[in-house]
Amino acid sequence: MIRILMVVLLTFVRPSLSLIHLNPLTFKLLTKTPSLGVNLNFSFISTSNSKFINLYYRNFCNLSSTLRDSNTTTELDPLRKYDRNSCKLIIKSGVGGSESFDWCRILTEMYKKFISHYEPPDSDDNFPTSLRLKEVDVCPGSTGGFRRVEFDVIGDYAYRLLKGENGTHRLIRNSPFNSENKRQTSFGSVQVVPILSDTDEEVVNFKKNRQLLKKDLIIESMRSSGKGGQNVNKVETAGNLLLLKSIFTQSTIDIFVLVRVYHKPTGLSVKVQQERTNTQNREIAIRMLTKLVDQHYLKKLNEKVNEIKGEDLVGTWGSHIRTYTLNPEQRVKDHRTNFETSKATNVLNGDLLPFILTYLNSNV
């Protein structure tokens, strides 16, 4: 289906057009993805054909919902598969002391207001019908404001809605913390991380792998008698377990059984020699091994979560995605889409949807 639509669109576009106005993700999708079945040979010439590019790009954006469901876009954006999940927002102050702590507070209030007053846009696309906020952690600044705030945003497609907010946010204003009321620049970082759900592959595998199955276990027993006795090593199978049980019940001397349980998938093993019977020691060993296996796979799950989260953002100059200017004039500009508004007060009061939708539409 995608191949047919692309071919139809390309019949109306000259083979040598300037791609200056194309979004980088779109350009990569068009020129670097053989799975679309379209071999493009664009050359970079003058912008005289920009009207054809704009027409083509608008038509191409109409395919966004189809492309979003394809494996192609998942290859380009590995986190796209978590679009339906709830998400975690982590807001941190950057450099700037009191002004930076206050900027972290302002950002926190902005997102809280957006979430509490959220209404889904008029669109057939996948957006949350409602959002709910759950505060997780708050670290106050040393002179007021916040150093770090973390909260969960609960709702289907919350991650898709908010993932474009991930990045460094810059504030320019006359600082109330400056004795001379000078214009000052502050930075804050917003990290948006999907919350894994029970249906995600990583969680499903975790629940599956943490269960101990008989086929994955090797159980070995060693029984040692008192003085004059002998040590006998046996690898437990269904047959020799009955033999061991018969030997133990008929024995008239003290018998101490060492049990070793080995888990083949992880290579973990446990040895137990606390009780006199094989059954008791085996039960203890399996309980201990269950905890070890659980910890093993939980560690792997946490490593995957950290991989999804990525490195911590550092709010510094040159890395900002959006600038909020309050002085000498009010203006908010997104540097990725060039969308801007002079209604900075409205934006800081939670009017973020125009910025969010513009970003989502610019990233097919």
Coordinates of C-alpha atoms in Angstrom, one line a residue:
M1 CA 0.0 0.0 0.0
I2 CA 2.8 2.4 1.0
R3 CA 4.7 1.6 -2.2
I4 CA 1.6 2.4 -4.4
L5 CA 1.0 5.7 -2.7
M6 CA 4.6 6.8 -3.0
V7 CA 4.8 6.0 -6.7
V8 CA 1.6 7.9 -7.3
L9 CA 3.0 10.9 -5.5
L10 CA 6.3 10.8 -7.2
T11 CA 4.7 10.9 -10.7
F12 CA 3.9 14.5 -9.9
V13 CA 7.3 15.5 -8.8
R14 CA 10.3 16.2 -11.0
P15 CA 13.3 13.8 -10.4
S16 CA 15.7 16.7 -9.6
L17 CA 14.2 18.9 -6.9
S18 CA 15.7 20.8 -4.0
L19 CA 15.2 19.1 -0.7
I20 CA 16.1 22.1 1.4
H21 CA 12.7 22.3 2.9
L22 CA 12.3 18.7 3.7
N23 CA 12.4 17.5 7.3
P24 CA 15.6 15.5 8.0
L25 CA 13.6 12.4 9.2
T26 CA 11.5 12.6 6.0
F27 CA 14.6 12.9 3.8
K28 CA 16.1 9.9 5.5
L29 CA 12.9 8.0 5.1
L30 CA 12.7 8.8 1.4
T31 CA 16.3 8.3 0.4
K32 CA 17.7 5.8 2.8
T33 CA 14.9 3.2 3.2
P34 CA 14.8 0.5 0.5
S35 CA 11.8 -1.1 2.2
L36 CA 9.6 1.6 0.7
G37 CA 10.4 0.2 -2.7
V38 CA 11.2 3.6 -4.3
N39 CA 14.6 4.5 -5.7
L40 CA 15.0 8.3 -5.5
N41 CA 17.7 10.2 -7.3
F42 CA 17.4 13.8 -6.1
S43 CA 20.0 16.5 -6.9
F44 CA 20.5 19.7 -4.9
I45 CA 19.8 22.6 -7.2
S46 CA 18.4 26.0 -6.8
T47 CA 15.2 26.7 -4.7
S48 CA 13.3 27.7 -7.9
N49 CA 11.3 24.5 -7.6
S50 CA 10.4 25.0 -4.0
K51 CA 6.7 25.2 -4.8
F52 CA 6.8 21.6 -6.1
I53 CA 8.7 20.5 -3.0
N54 CA 6.1 22.2 -0.7
L55 CA 3.2 20.6 -2.7
Y56 CA 4.9 17.2 -2.5
Y57 CA 5.7 17.6 1.2
R58 CA 2.1 18.4 2.1
N59 CA 0.9 15.4 0.2
F60 CA 3.6 13.3 1.8
C61 CA 2.5 14.4 5.3
N62 CA -0.9 13.1 4.6
L63 CA 0.7 9.6 4.6
S64 CA 1.9 10.1 8.1
S65 CA -0.7 7.9 9.8
T66 CA 0.0 5.0 7.4
L67 CA 3.8 5.4 7.7
R68 CA 3.5 5.6 11.4
D69 CA 2.1 2.0 11.5
S70 CA 4.8 0.6 9.2
N71 CA 8.0 -1.1 10.2
T72 CA 10.0 1.5 8.3
T73 CA 9.3 4.3 10.7
T74 CA 10.1 2.0 13.6
E75 CA 13.5 1.4 12.1
L76 CA 14.1 5.1 12.0
D77 CA 12.7 5.8 15.4
P78 CA 13.1 2.7 17.7
L79 CA 11.1 4.4 20.5
R80 CA 8.0 4.8 18.3
K81 CA 6.7 1.4 19.4
Y82 CA 6.1 2.9 22.8
D83 CA 3.9 5.7 21.5
R84 CA 0.8 4.3 23.1
N85 CA 2.4 4.2 26.6
S86 CA 2.2 6.5 29.5
C87 CA 5.3 8.5 30.1
K88 CA 7.6 9.9 32.8
L89 CA 8.6 13.6 32.8
I90 CA 11.8 14.6 34.5
I91 CA 12.5 18.3 34.7
K92 CA 15.9 19.5 36.0
S93 CA 17.4 22.9 36.5
G94 CA 20.5 23.8 34.5
V95 CA 23.2 26.3 35.3
G96 CA 22.1 29.6 36.8
G97 CA 21.5 29.2 40.5
S98 CA 18.3 30.8 41.9
E99 CA 17.1 31.9 38.4
S100 CA 17.6 28.3 37.1
F101 CA 15.7 26.8 40.1
D102 CA 12.9 29.2 39.5
W103 CA 12.8 28.2 35.8
C104 CA 12.5 24.6 36.8
R105 CA 9.5 25.6 38.9
I106 CA 8.0 27.5 36.0
L107 CA 8.4 24.6 33.6
T108 CA 6.9 22.2 36.1
E109 CA 3.8 24.5 36.6
M110 CA 3.5 24.8 32.8
Y111 CA 3.3 21.1 32.2
K112 CA 1.0 20.5 35.2
K113 CA -1.4 23.1 33.8
F114 CA -1.2 21.6 30.3
I115 CA -2.0 18.1 31.7
S116 CA -4.8 19.3 34.0
H117 CA -6.5 21.3 31.2
Y118 CA -5.7 18.9 28.3
E119 CA -8.4 18.3 25.7
P120 CA -7.8 16.0 22.7
P121 CA -7.4 17.8 19.4
D122 CA -10.0 17.4 16.6
S123 CA -8.1 14.7 14.7
D124 CA -8.4 11.0 13.7
D125 CA -4.8 10.5 14.8
N126 CA -3.8 8.7 18.0
F127 CA -4.0 11.2 20.9
P128 CA -4.8 10.7 24.5
T129 CA -8.5 11.1 25.4
S130 CA -7.5 12.2 28.9
L131 CA -4.3 12.6 31.0
R132 CA -3.6 12.2 34.7
L133 CA -0.6 13.3 36.6
K134 CA 1.1 11.4 39.4
E135 CA 3.9 13.1 41.3
V136 CA 6.9 10.8 41.9
D137 CA 9.7 13.0 43.3
V138 CA 10.5 16.6 44.1
C139 CA 13.9 18.0 45.0
P140 CA 13.7 21.7 46.0
G141 CA 16.4 24.2 45.1
S142 CA 18.7 25.6 47.7
T143 CA 17.2 29.1 47.3
G144 CA 13.7 28.2 46.3
G145 CA 12.2 26.7 43.2
F146 CA 13.1 23.2 42.2
R147 CA 16.3 21.4 41.4
R148 CA 14.6 18.4 40.0
V149 CA 11.0 17.2 39.6
E150 CA 9.7 13.9 38.4
F151 CA 6.2 12.8 37.7
D152 CA 4.3 10.3 35.6
V153 CA 1.8 11.2 33.0
I154 CA -0.9 8.5 32.8
G155 CA -2.9 8.0 29.6
D156 CA -2.9 6.1 26.3
Y157 CA -0.6 7.8 23.8
A158 CA 0.8 10.1 26.5
Y159 CA 4.4 9.4 25.3
R160 CA 3.5 10.1 21.7
L161 CA 2.0 13.4 22.7
L162 CA 4.8 14.6 24.9
K163 CA 8.0 13.0 23.4
G164 CA 8.7 16.2 21.4
E165 CA 9.1 18.1 24.7
N166 CA 12.3 16.2 25.3
G167 CA 15.3 18.5 25.3
T168 CA 16.7 21.7 26.8
H169 CA 14.4 24.7 27.3
R170 CA 15.9 28.3 27.5
L171 CA 14.4 31.2 29.3
I172 CA 15.4 34.9 28.6
R173 CA 14.0 37.5 31.0
N174 CA 14.9 40.3 33.4
S175 CA 15.7 38.2 36.5
P176 CA 13.9 39.1 39.7
F177 CA 16.9 37.5 41.5
N178 CA 19.3 40.0 40.0
S179 CA 19.7 43.2 42.1
E180 CA 20.0 45.3 39.0
N181 CA 17.1 43.5 37.3
K182 CA 19.4 42.6 34.4
R183 CA 18.4 40.4 31.5
Q184 CA 19.5 36.8 32.2
T185 CA 19.4 33.5 30.4
S186 CA 18.6 30.2 32.2
F187 CA 18.3 26.6 31.1
G188 CA 16.2 23.7 32.1
S189 CA 16.0 20.2 30.7
V190 CA 12.9 18.1 30.2
Q191 CA 13.3 14.4 29.7
V192 CA 10.4 12.3 28.4
V193 CA 10.7 8.6 29.0
P194 CA 8.0 6.0 28.1
I195 CA 6.8 3.8 30.9
L196 CA 6.8 0.2 30.0
S197 CA 3.4 -1.6 30.1
D198 CA 2.5 -5.2 30.7
T199 CA 2.1 -5.8 27.0
D200 CA 5.6 -4.5 26.0
E201 CA 8.0 -7.1 24.8
E202 CA 10.5 -6.4 27.5
V203 CA 8.0 -6.9 30.3
V204 CA 6.5 -10.0 28.7
N205 CA 9.9 -11.6 28.4
F206 CA 10.7 -10.6 32.0
K207 CA 7.6 -12.3 33.3
K208 CA 8.2 -15.3 31.2
N209 CA 11.9 -15.8 31.9
R210 CA 11.7 -15.3 35.7
Q211 CA 9.6 -18.5 36.0
L212 CA 11.7 -21.6 36.8
L213 CA 10.8 -24.4 34.5
K214 CA 11.7 -28.0 35.2
K215 CA 13.3 -28.4 31.7
D216 CA 15.7 -25.5 32.6
L217 CA 16.9 -27.1 35.8
I218 CA 19.7 -29.6 36.6
I219 CA 19.4 -30.9 40.1
E220 CA 22.3 -32.8 41.6
S221 CA 22.4 -34.5 45.0
M222 CA 25.2 -35.8 47.2
R223 CA 24.3 -37.8 50.4
S224 CA 27.0 -38.2 53.1
S225 CA 26.6 -40.5 56.0
G226 CA 28.2 -40.5 59.5
K227 CA 31.4 -42.4 60.5
G228 CA 32.2 -45.3 58.3
G229 CA 29.8 -44.2 55.7
Q230 CA 30.4 -43.5 52.1
N231 CA 29.7 -40.5 49.8
V232 CA 27.6 -41.2 46.8
N233 CA 27.1 -38.6 44.0
K234 CA 23.9 -38.8 41.9
V235 CA 22.4 -36.6 39.3
E236 CA 18.7 -36.5 39.9
T237 CA 16.3 -37.8 37.3
A238 CA 12.8 -39.0 37.7
G239 CA 14.1 -42.5 38.3
N240 CA 16.9 -41.9 40.8
L241 CA 14.8 -39.5 42.9
L242 CA 12.7 -42.5 43.9
L243 CA 15.9 -44.5 44.6
L244 CA 17.3 -41.7 46.8
K245 CA 14.0 -41.4 48.6
S246 CA 14.0 -45.2 49.3
I247 CA 17.6 -45.1 50.5
F248 CA 16.9 -42.1 52.8
T249 CA 13.8 -43.7 54.4
Q250 CA 15.5 -47.0 55.1
S251 CA 18.7 -45.5 56.5
T252 CA 19.3 -45.8 60.2
I253 CA 22.3 -43.5 60.4
D254 CA 22.6 -39.7 60.1
I255 CA 22.5 -38.6 56.5
F256 CA 23.3 -35.1 55.3
V257 CA 22.2 -34.2 51.8
L258 CA 23.9 -31.6 49.6
V259 CA 21.7 -30.4 46.8
R260 CA 22.9 -28.3 43.9
V261 CA 20.3 -26.7 41.5
Y262 CA 21.6 -25.3 38.2
H263 CA 19.6 -22.9 36.0
K264 CA 20.7 -23.5 32.4
P265 CA 19.5 -20.3 30.7
T266 CA 21.4 -18.0 33.1
G267 CA 24.2 -20.3 34.4
L268 CA 23.2 -19.5 38.0
S269 CA 23.4 -22.3 40.6
V270 CA 22.7 -22.8 44.3
K271 CA 24.1 -25.4 46.8
V272 CA 22.2 -26.2 50.0
Q273 CA 23.1 -28.6 52.8
Q274 CA 21.0 -27.3 55.7
E275 CA 18.6 -30.1 56.3
R276 CA 18.9 -33.9 56.5
T277 CA 16.6 -34.8 53.6
N278 CA 16.9 -34.3 49.9
T279 CA 13.4 -32.8 49.6
Q280 CA 13.9 -30.1 52.2
N281 CA 17.3 -29.0 50.8
R282 CA 15.9 -29.1 47.2
E283 CA 13.0 -26.8 48.2
I284 CA 15.3 -24.4 49.9
A285 CA 17.7 -24.4 46.9
I286 CA 14.9 -23.7 44.5
R287 CA 13.6 -20.8 46.6
M288 CA 17.1 -19.3 46.7
L289 CA 17.6 -19.8 43.0
T290 CA 14.2 -18.3 42.2
K291 CA 15.3 -15.1 43.9
L292 CA 18.7 -15.0 42.0
V293 CA 17.0 -15.6 38.7
D294 CA 14.4 -12.9 39.4
Q295 CA 17.2 -10.4 40.3
H296 CA 19.1 -11.4 37.1
Y297 CA 16.2 -10.7 34.8
L298 CA 15.2 -7.6 36.8
K299 CA 18.7 -6.2 36.3
K300 CA 18.4 -6.8 32.5
L301 CA 15.0 -5.1 32.5
N302 CA 16.4 -2.1 34.3
E303 CA 19.3 -2.0 31.8
K304 CA 16.7 -1.8 29.0
V305 CA 14.8 0.9 30.8
N306 CA 18.0 2.9 31.2
E307 CA 18.8 2.4 27.5
I308 CA 15.3 3.7 26.6
K309 CA 15.8 6.7 28.9
G310 CA 19.1 7.6 27.4
E311 CA 21.8 9.8 28.9
D312 CA 20.8 12.6 31.2
L313 CA 20.3 15.9 29.5
V314 CA 22.5 18.8 30.5
G315 CA 20.8 22.2 30.1
T316 CA 23.5 24.4 28.5
W317 CA 23.9 26.9 25.7
G318 CA 23.5 25.7 22.1
S319 CA 21.5 22.6 22.9
H320 CA 18.1 24.2 23.4
I321 CA 15.0 23.1 21.4
R322 CA 12.8 26.0 22.5
T323 CA 13.4 29.6 23.7
Y324 CA 10.9 31.5 26.0
T325 CA 11.7 35.2 25.8
L326 CA 9.9 37.5 28.3
N327 CA 12.0 40.6 27.9
P328 CA 12.3 42.9 26.0
E329 CA 9.4 41.4 24.1
Q330 CA 7.3 38.3 24.7
R331 CA 8.0 35.4 22.3
V332 CA 8.3 31.6 22.4
K333 CA 10.0 29.9 19.5
D334 CA 10.6 26.2 18.7
H335 CA 14.0 26.0 17.0
R336 CA 13.2 22.6 15.4
T337 CA 10.0 23.6 13.6
N338 CA 10.5 27.5 13.6
F339 CA 7.0 27.7 15.0
E340 CA 6.6 30.7 17.3
T341 CA 4.1 32.9 19.1
S342 CA 4.1 36.2 20.9
K343 CA 1.7 34.9 23.6
A344 CA 4.5 33.7 25.9
T345 CA 2.3 34.1 29.0
N346 CA -0.3 31.7 27.5
V347 CA 2.3 29.2 26.7
L348 CA 3.7 29.3 30.3
N349 CA 0.1 28.8 31.5
G350 CA -0.1 25.5 29.7
D351 CA -1.0 26.4 26.1
L352 CA 1.4 24.0 24.6
L353 CA -0.7 22.1 22.1
P354 CA 0.1 24.2 19.1
F355 CA 3.8 23.6 19.6
I356 CA 3.2 19.9 20.2
L357 CA 1.1 19.4 17.1
T358 CA 3.4 21.3 14.9
Y359 CA 6.3 19.1 16.0
L360 CA 4.4 15.9 15.5
N361 CA 3.3 17.0 12.0
S362 CA 6.8 17.9 11.1
N363 CA 8.1 14.4 12.1
V364 CA 6.1 11.9 10.0

